Amino acid sequence: GAGVSQSPSNKVTEKGKDVELRCDPISGHTALYWYRQSLGQGLEFLIYFQGNSAPDKSGLPSDRFSAERTGGSVSTLTIQRTQQEDSAVYLCASSYRTGRLNEKLFFGSGTQLSVL
Amino acid sequence: DQQVKQNSPSLSVQEGRISILNCDYTNSMFDYFLWYKKYPAEGPTFLISISSIKDKNEDGRFTVFLNKSAKHLSLHIVPSQPGDSAVYFCAASAPGANSKLTFGKGITLSVRP
């Protein structure tokens, strides 16, 4: 597909379980971002990848959150021992990162995570 | 600490009229600003941007105004159409090789037919 693809689109899990969220960026995009949107809140930055490395992980809320990116393409966001406050829409975005003032992020449709 | 603030959570406008969506920021290092539009169950899509060297950028029905001294920007939609009904996010970034976008909470715009 031409756009950013995220899976699953919806995930319901029990408190304490681990979850993995997947993001397929647009082919050729070197930069990849994870954001989340909790109810009534804005988009909260989680982590940024340039290629396979993560220069900025400052937004990860706790050590239960981790992310990796392989082959400069697919990224996985893992949340261990989920808590109810982790419930949110997790959005992935990618961009060419050719120049900051021309950069536009292309977002996927998100994964709606519900922790019961 | 919210560095990008969209203080009005919602706005309702009659079709054909002007919609004005406001955004304030606190970080004086921000020098690039964007507006994104989001429909339910979809990801945000880029709408329009402006760099701090300008005070206005126009694209069709959409115009963004930047007032650096007031740390304020606004998005004008003229004329508003029912299809413009969506959540609008203001975003900003600062210089740096690994800069990221900081988003506001969004404004829900409803355009009444």
mmCIF file of C-alpha atoms in Angstrom:
data_model
loop_
_atom_site.group_PDB
_atom_site.id
_atom_site.type_symbol
_atom_site.label_atom_id
_atom_site.label_comp_id
_atom_site.label_asym_id
_atom_site.label_seq_id
_atom_site.Cartn_x
_atom_site.Cartn_y
_atom_site.Cartn_z
ATOM 1 C CA GLY A 1 0.000 0.000 0.000
ATOM 2 C CA ALA A 2 0.984 3.600 -0.435
ATOM 3 C CA GLY A 3 0.376 4.778 3.106
ATOM 4 C CA VAL A 4 1.580 4.052 6.625
ATOM 5 C CA SER A 5 0.064 0.790 7.798
ATOM 6 C CA GLN A 6 -0.531 -0.101 11.442
ATOM 7 C CA SER A 7 -1.696 -3.342 12.962
ATOM 8 C CA PRO A 8 -3.784 -4.331 14.724
ATOM 9 C CA SER A 9 -6.315 -1.544 14.313
ATOM 10 C CA ASN A 10 -7.859 -2.489 17.660
ATOM 11 C CA LYS A 11 -6.417 -4.375 20.596
ATOM 12 C CA VAL A 12 -8.181 -5.280 23.808
ATOM 13 C CA THR A 13 -6.001 -6.772 26.495
ATOM 14 C CA GLU A 14 -6.081 -7.554 30.183
ATOM 15 C CA LYS A 15 -4.086 -5.589 32.689
ATOM 16 C CA GLY A 16 -0.649 -7.109 33.153
ATOM 17 C CA LYS A 17 -0.386 -8.627 29.677
ATOM 18 C CA ASP A 18 2.229 -7.620 27.096
ATOM 19 C CA VAL A 19 1.213 -6.155 23.724
ATOM 20 C CA GLU A 20 3.037 -5.528 20.453
ATOM 21 C CA LEU A 21 1.974 -2.853 18.002
ATOM 22 C CA ARG A 22 3.315 -2.860 14.471
ATOM 23 C CA CYS A 23 4.003 -0.071 11.999
ATOM 24 C CA ASP A 24 4.872 -0.365 8.303
ATOM 25 C CA PRO A 25 6.079 3.050 7.124
ATOM 26 C CA ILE A 26 5.912 4.385 3.594
ATOM 27 C CA SER A 27 8.639 2.778 1.507
ATOM 28 C CA GLY A 28 11.776 4.905 1.439
ATOM 29 C CA HIS A 29 10.899 6.982 4.474
ATOM 30 C CA THR A 30 13.927 7.118 6.747
ATOM 31 C CA ALA A 31 12.273 8.710 9.759
ATOM 32 C CA LEU A 32 9.623 6.977 11.871
ATOM 33 C CA TYR A 33 7.753 8.327 14.870
ATOM 34 C CA TRP A 34 5.430 6.888 17.490
ATOM 35 C CA TYR A 35 2.852 9.117 19.135
ATOM 36 C CA ARG A 36 -0.118 8.303 21.329
ATOM 37 C CA GLN A 37 -3.373 10.080 21.957
ATOM 38 C CA SER A 38 -5.143 9.465 25.219
ATOM 39 C CA LEU A 39 -8.771 10.465 25.639
ATOM 40 C CA GLY A 40 -9.108 14.244 25.607
ATOM 41 C CA GLN A 41 -5.405 14.790 25.094
ATOM 42 C CA GLY A 42 -3.214 15.854 22.213
ATOM 43 C CA LEU A 43 -0.691 13.742 20.379
ATOM 44 C CA GLU A 44 2.035 12.774 22.830
ATOM 45 C CA PHE A 45 5.457 12.035 21.366
ATOM 46 C CA LEU A 46 6.925 8.661 22.342
ATOM 47 C CA ILE A 47 9.978 7.862 20.227
ATOM 48 C CA TYR A 48 11.704 8.795 16.973
ATOM 49 C CA PHE A 49 13.779 6.565 14.682
ATOM 50 C CA GLN A 50 16.211 7.661 12.015
ATOM 51 C CA GLY A 51 16.970 4.477 10.122
ATOM 52 C CA ASN A 52 17.269 1.754 12.748
ATOM 53 C CA SER A 53 18.575 3.963 15.523
ATOM 54 C CA ALA A 54 16.478 5.943 17.994
ATOM 55 C CA PRO A 55 18.093 9.335 18.677
ATOM 56 C CA ASP A 56 15.134 10.433 20.781
ATOM 57 C CA LYS A 57 13.363 8.110 23.194
ATOM 58 C CA SER A 58 12.476 10.884 25.588
ATOM 59 C CA GLY A 59 8.730 10.396 25.305
ATOM 60 C CA LEU A 60 8.566 6.770 26.421
ATOM 61 C CA PRO A 61 6.505 6.950 29.652
ATOM 62 C CA SER A 62 8.263 4.161 31.531
ATOM 63 C CA ASP A 63 10.620 1.234 31.120
ATOM 64 C CA ARG A 64 7.596 -0.922 30.308
ATOM 65 C CA PHE A 65 7.635 0.728 26.879
ATOM 66 C CA SER A 66 10.188 -0.191 24.224
ATOM 67 C CA ALA A 67 10.419 0.027 20.463
ATOM 68 C CA GLU A 68 12.632 -1.267 17.738
ATOM 69 C CA ARG A 69 12.998 -0.807 14.039
ATOM 70 C CA THR A 70 14.607 -3.321 11.731
ATOM 71 C CA GLY A 71 15.898 -2.970 8.183
ATOM 72 C CA GLY A 72 15.092 0.718 8.244
ATOM 73 C CA SER A 73 11.475 -0.221 7.742
ATOM 74 C CA VAL A 74 9.025 -1.988 10.069
ATOM 75 C CA SER A 75 8.813 -0.846 13.679
ATOM 76 C CA THR A 76 7.344 -2.580 16.703
ATOM 77 C CA LEU A 77 6.225 -0.818 19.878
ATOM 78 C CA THR A 78 6.056 -3.175 22.851
ATOM 79 C CA ILE A 79 4.262 -2.445 26.100
ATOM 80 C CA GLN A 80 4.977 -4.871 28.914
ATOM 81 C CA ARG A 81 2.696 -5.483 31.876
ATOM 82 C CA THR A 82 0.031 -3.180 30.495
ATOM 83 C CA GLN A 83 -1.828 -0.836 32.823
ATOM 84 C CA GLN A 84 -5.208 0.818 32.356
ATOM 85 C CA GLU A 85 -3.558 4.214 31.842
ATOM 86 C CA ASP A 86 -1.865 2.769 28.738
ATOM 87 C CA SER A 87 -5.250 2.788 26.988
ATOM 88 C CA ALA A 88 -4.947 5.180 24.052
ATOM 89 C CA VAL A 89 -4.675 5.394 20.291
ATOM 90 C CA TYR A 90 -1.084 4.692 19.279
ATOM 91 C CA LEU A 91 -0.149 6.468 16.069
ATOM 92 C CA CYS A 92 2.842 5.835 13.857
ATOM 93 C CA ALA A 93 4.137 8.368 11.332
ATOM 94 C CA SER A 94 6.942 8.396 8.794
ATOM 95 C CA SER A 95 8.707 10.991 6.675
ATOM 96 C CA TYR A 96 11.585 11.422 4.217
ATOM 97 C CA ARG A 97 13.439 13.718 6.620
ATOM 98 C CA THR A 98 15.093 15.519 3.707
ATOM 99 C CA GLY A 99 15.051 18.853 5.444
ATOM 100 C CA ARG A 100 13.282 19.935 8.598
ATOM 101 C CA LEU A 101 11.480 22.906 7.157
ATOM 102 C CA ASN A 102 10.012 20.765 4.403
ATOM 103 C CA GLU A 103 9.228 17.803 6.552
ATOM 104 C CA LYS A 104 5.716 16.473 6.640
ATOM 105 C CA LEU A 105 4.716 13.494 8.698
ATOM 106 C CA PHE A 106 2.440 10.896 7.173
ATOM 107 C CA PHE A 107 0.380 9.123 9.813
ATOM 108 C CA GLY A 108 -1.172 5.696 9.939
ATOM 109 C CA SER A 109 -4.723 5.169 11.184
ATOM 110 C CA GLY A 110 -3.498 4.093 14.589
ATOM 111 C CA THR A 111 -4.017 1.195 16.969
ATOM 112 C CA GLN A 112 -6.750 1.658 19.540
ATOM 113 C CA LEU A 113 -5.449 -0.068 22.678
ATOM 114 C CA SER A 114 -7.875 -0.833 25.476
ATOM 115 C CA VAL A 115 -6.547 -2.285 28.727
ATOM 116 C CA LEU A 116 -9.253 -3.810 30.886
ATOM 117 C CA ASP B 1 3.872 21.399 30.533
ATOM 118 C CA GLN B 2 1.920 22.077 27.367
ATOM 119 C CA GLN B 3 4.221 23.897 24.961
ATOM 120 C CA VAL B 4 1.534 24.081 22.273
ATOM 121 C CA LYS B 5 -1.874 25.163 23.484
ATOM 122 C CA GLN B 6 -5.206 25.028 21.753
ATOM 123 C CA ASN B 7 -7.400 26.473 24.443
ATOM 124 C CA SER B 8 -10.749 26.164 22.713
ATOM 125 C CA PRO B 9 -11.749 22.505 22.484
ATOM 126 C CA SER B 10 -14.456 23.072 19.897
ATOM 127 C CA LEU B 11 -15.807 25.518 17.335
ATOM 128 C CA SER B 12 -19.097 25.543 15.429
ATOM 129 C CA VAL B 13 -19.458 27.594 12.245
ATOM 130 C CA GLN B 14 -22.116 28.046 9.595
ATOM 131 C CA GLU B 15 -21.296 26.767 6.130
ATOM 132 C CA GLY B 16 -19.863 29.538 3.956
ATOM 133 C CA ARG B 17 -18.566 31.557 6.907
ATOM 134 C CA ILE B 18 -15.000 31.890 8.111
ATOM 135 C CA SER B 19 -13.545 29.446 10.639
ATOM 136 C CA ILE B 20 -10.704 30.773 12.796
ATOM 137 C CA LEU B 21 -8.768 28.234 14.823
ATOM 138 C CA ASN B 22 -6.243 29.555 17.314
ATOM 139 C CA CYS B 23 -3.019 28.160 18.719
ATOM 140 C CA ASP B 24 -0.520 29.527 21.243
ATOM 141 C CA TYR B 25 2.960 28.297 22.038
ATOM 142 C CA THR B 26 5.380 28.893 24.866
ATOM 143 C CA ASN B 27 8.702 27.669 23.502
ATOM 144 C CA SER B 28 10.477 30.597 21.826
ATOM 145 C CA MET B 29 12.764 28.125 20.033
ATOM 146 C CA PHE B 30 9.898 26.884 17.850
ATOM 147 C CA ASP B 31 10.427 28.089 14.289
ATOM 148 C CA TYR B 32 8.250 25.809 12.165
ATOM 149 C CA PHE B 33 4.525 25.349 12.577
ATOM 150 C CA LEU B 34 2.034 23.006 10.990
ATOM 151 C CA TRP B 35 -1.670 22.271 11.048
ATOM 152 C CA TYR B 36 -2.984 18.732 10.765
ATOM 153 C CA LYS B 37 -6.557 17.627 10.211
ATOM 154 C CA LYS B 38 -7.997 14.414 11.608
ATOM 155 C CA TYR B 39 -11.209 12.585 10.775
ATOM 156 C CA PRO B 40 -12.566 9.893 13.141
ATOM 157 C CA ALA B 41 -10.793 6.529 12.881
ATOM 158 C CA GLU B 42 -8.128 8.000 10.591
ATOM 159 C CA GLY B 43 -4.642 9.311 11.205
ATOM 160 C CA PRO B 44 -3.933 13.048 11.068
ATOM 161 C CA THR B 45 -3.163 14.447 7.632
ATOM 162 C CA PHE B 46 -0.982 17.452 6.876
ATOM 163 C CA LEU B 47 -2.885 20.599 5.972
ATOM 164 C CA ILE B 48 -0.589 23.637 5.868
ATOM 165 C CA SER B 49 2.665 24.867 7.371
ATOM 166 C CA ILE B 50 4.557 28.085 8.006
ATOM 167 C CA SER B 51 8.127 28.863 8.964
ATOM 168 C CA SER B 52 9.033 31.687 11.314
ATOM 169 C CA ILE B 53 10.512 33.772 8.505
ATOM 170 C CA LYS B 54 6.977 34.356 7.253
ATOM 171 C CA ASP B 55 3.870 35.756 8.865
ATOM 172 C CA LYS B 56 1.350 34.314 6.444
ATOM 173 C CA ASN B 57 0.971 31.292 4.214
ATOM 174 C CA GLU B 58 -2.008 30.635 2.003
ATOM 175 C CA ASP B 59 -3.197 27.496 0.250
ATOM 176 C CA GLY B 60 -6.600 27.690 -1.361
ATOM 177 C CA ARG B 61 -9.248 28.153 1.300
ATOM 178 C CA PHE B 62 -6.686 27.751 4.090
ATOM 179 C CA THR B 63 -4.465 30.520 5.438
ATOM 180 C CA VAL B 64 -2.158 30.327 8.433
ATOM 181 C CA PHE B 65 -1.061 33.492 10.217
ATOM 182 C CA LEU B 66 1.913 33.655 12.556
ATOM 183 C CA ASN B 67 2.480 36.365 15.182
ATOM 184 C CA LYS B 68 5.906 35.621 16.617
ATOM 185 C CA SER B 69 5.885 38.391 19.204
ATOM 186 C CA ALA B 70 2.640 37.046 20.642
ATOM 187 C CA LYS B 71 3.656 33.411 20.126
ATOM 188 C CA HIS B 72 0.337 32.895 18.421
ATOM 189 C CA LEU B 73 -0.820 31.373 15.189
ATOM 190 C CA SER B 74 -4.202 30.931 13.635
ATOM 191 C CA LEU B 75 -5.737 28.926 10.835
ATOM 192 C CA HIS B 76 -8.421 30.591 8.734
ATOM 193 C CA ILE B 77 -10.753 28.545 6.560
ATOM 194 C CA VAL B 78 -12.785 30.559 4.064
ATOM 195 C CA PRO B 79 -15.408 29.617 3.069
ATOM 196 C CA SER B 80 -16.032 26.800 5.526
ATOM 197 C CA GLN B 81 -17.589 23.619 4.143
ATOM 198 C CA PRO B 82 -19.298 20.705 5.929
ATOM 199 C CA GLY B 83 -16.419 18.445 4.823
ATOM 200 C CA ASP B 84 -14.086 20.597 6.905
ATOM 201 C CA SER B 85 -15.679 19.185 10.061
ATOM 202 C CA ALA B 86 -12.804 17.414 11.805
ATOM 203 C CA VAL B 87 -10.283 17.776 14.625
ATOM 204 C CA TYR B 88 -7.507 20.255 13.831
ATOM 205 C CA PHE B 89 -4.130 19.922 15.530
ATOM 206 C CA CYS B 90 -1.543 22.656 15.731
ATOM 207 C CA ALA B 91 2.072 21.446 15.833
ATOM 208 C CA ALA B 92 5.480 23.060 16.188
ATOM 209 C CA SER B 93 9.133 22.133 16.024
ATOM 210 C CA ALA B 94 12.426 23.687 17.069
ATOM 211 C CA PRO B 95 15.796 23.602 15.303
ATOM 212 C CA GLY B 96 17.902 20.484 15.692
ATOM 213 C CA ALA B 97 18.902 17.467 13.664
ATOM 214 C CA ASN B 98 16.503 15.257 15.601
ATOM 215 C CA SER B 99 13.688 17.702 16.104
ATOM 216 C CA LYS B 100 10.192 16.361 16.572
ATOM 217 C CA LEU B 101 6.743 17.828 16.275
ATOM 218 C CA THR B 102 5.010 18.922 19.472
ATOM 219 C CA PHE B 103 1.233 18.861 19.117
ATOM 220 C CA GLY B 104 -1.600 20.669 20.822
ATOM 221 C CA LYS B 105 -4.736 18.935 22.111
ATOM 222 C CA GLY B 106 -6.738 19.739 19.000
ATOM 223 C CA ILE B 107 -9.886 21.690 18.197
ATOM 224 C CA THR B 108 -13.058 19.997 16.986
ATOM 225 C CA LEU B 109 -14.556 22.038 14.163
ATOM 226 C CA SER B 110 -18.178 21.508 13.194
ATOM 227 C CA VAL B 111 -19.436 23.218 10.061
ATOM 228 C CA ARG B 112 -23.217 23.394 9.986
ATOM 229 C CA PRO B 113 -24.938 23.105 6.582
#
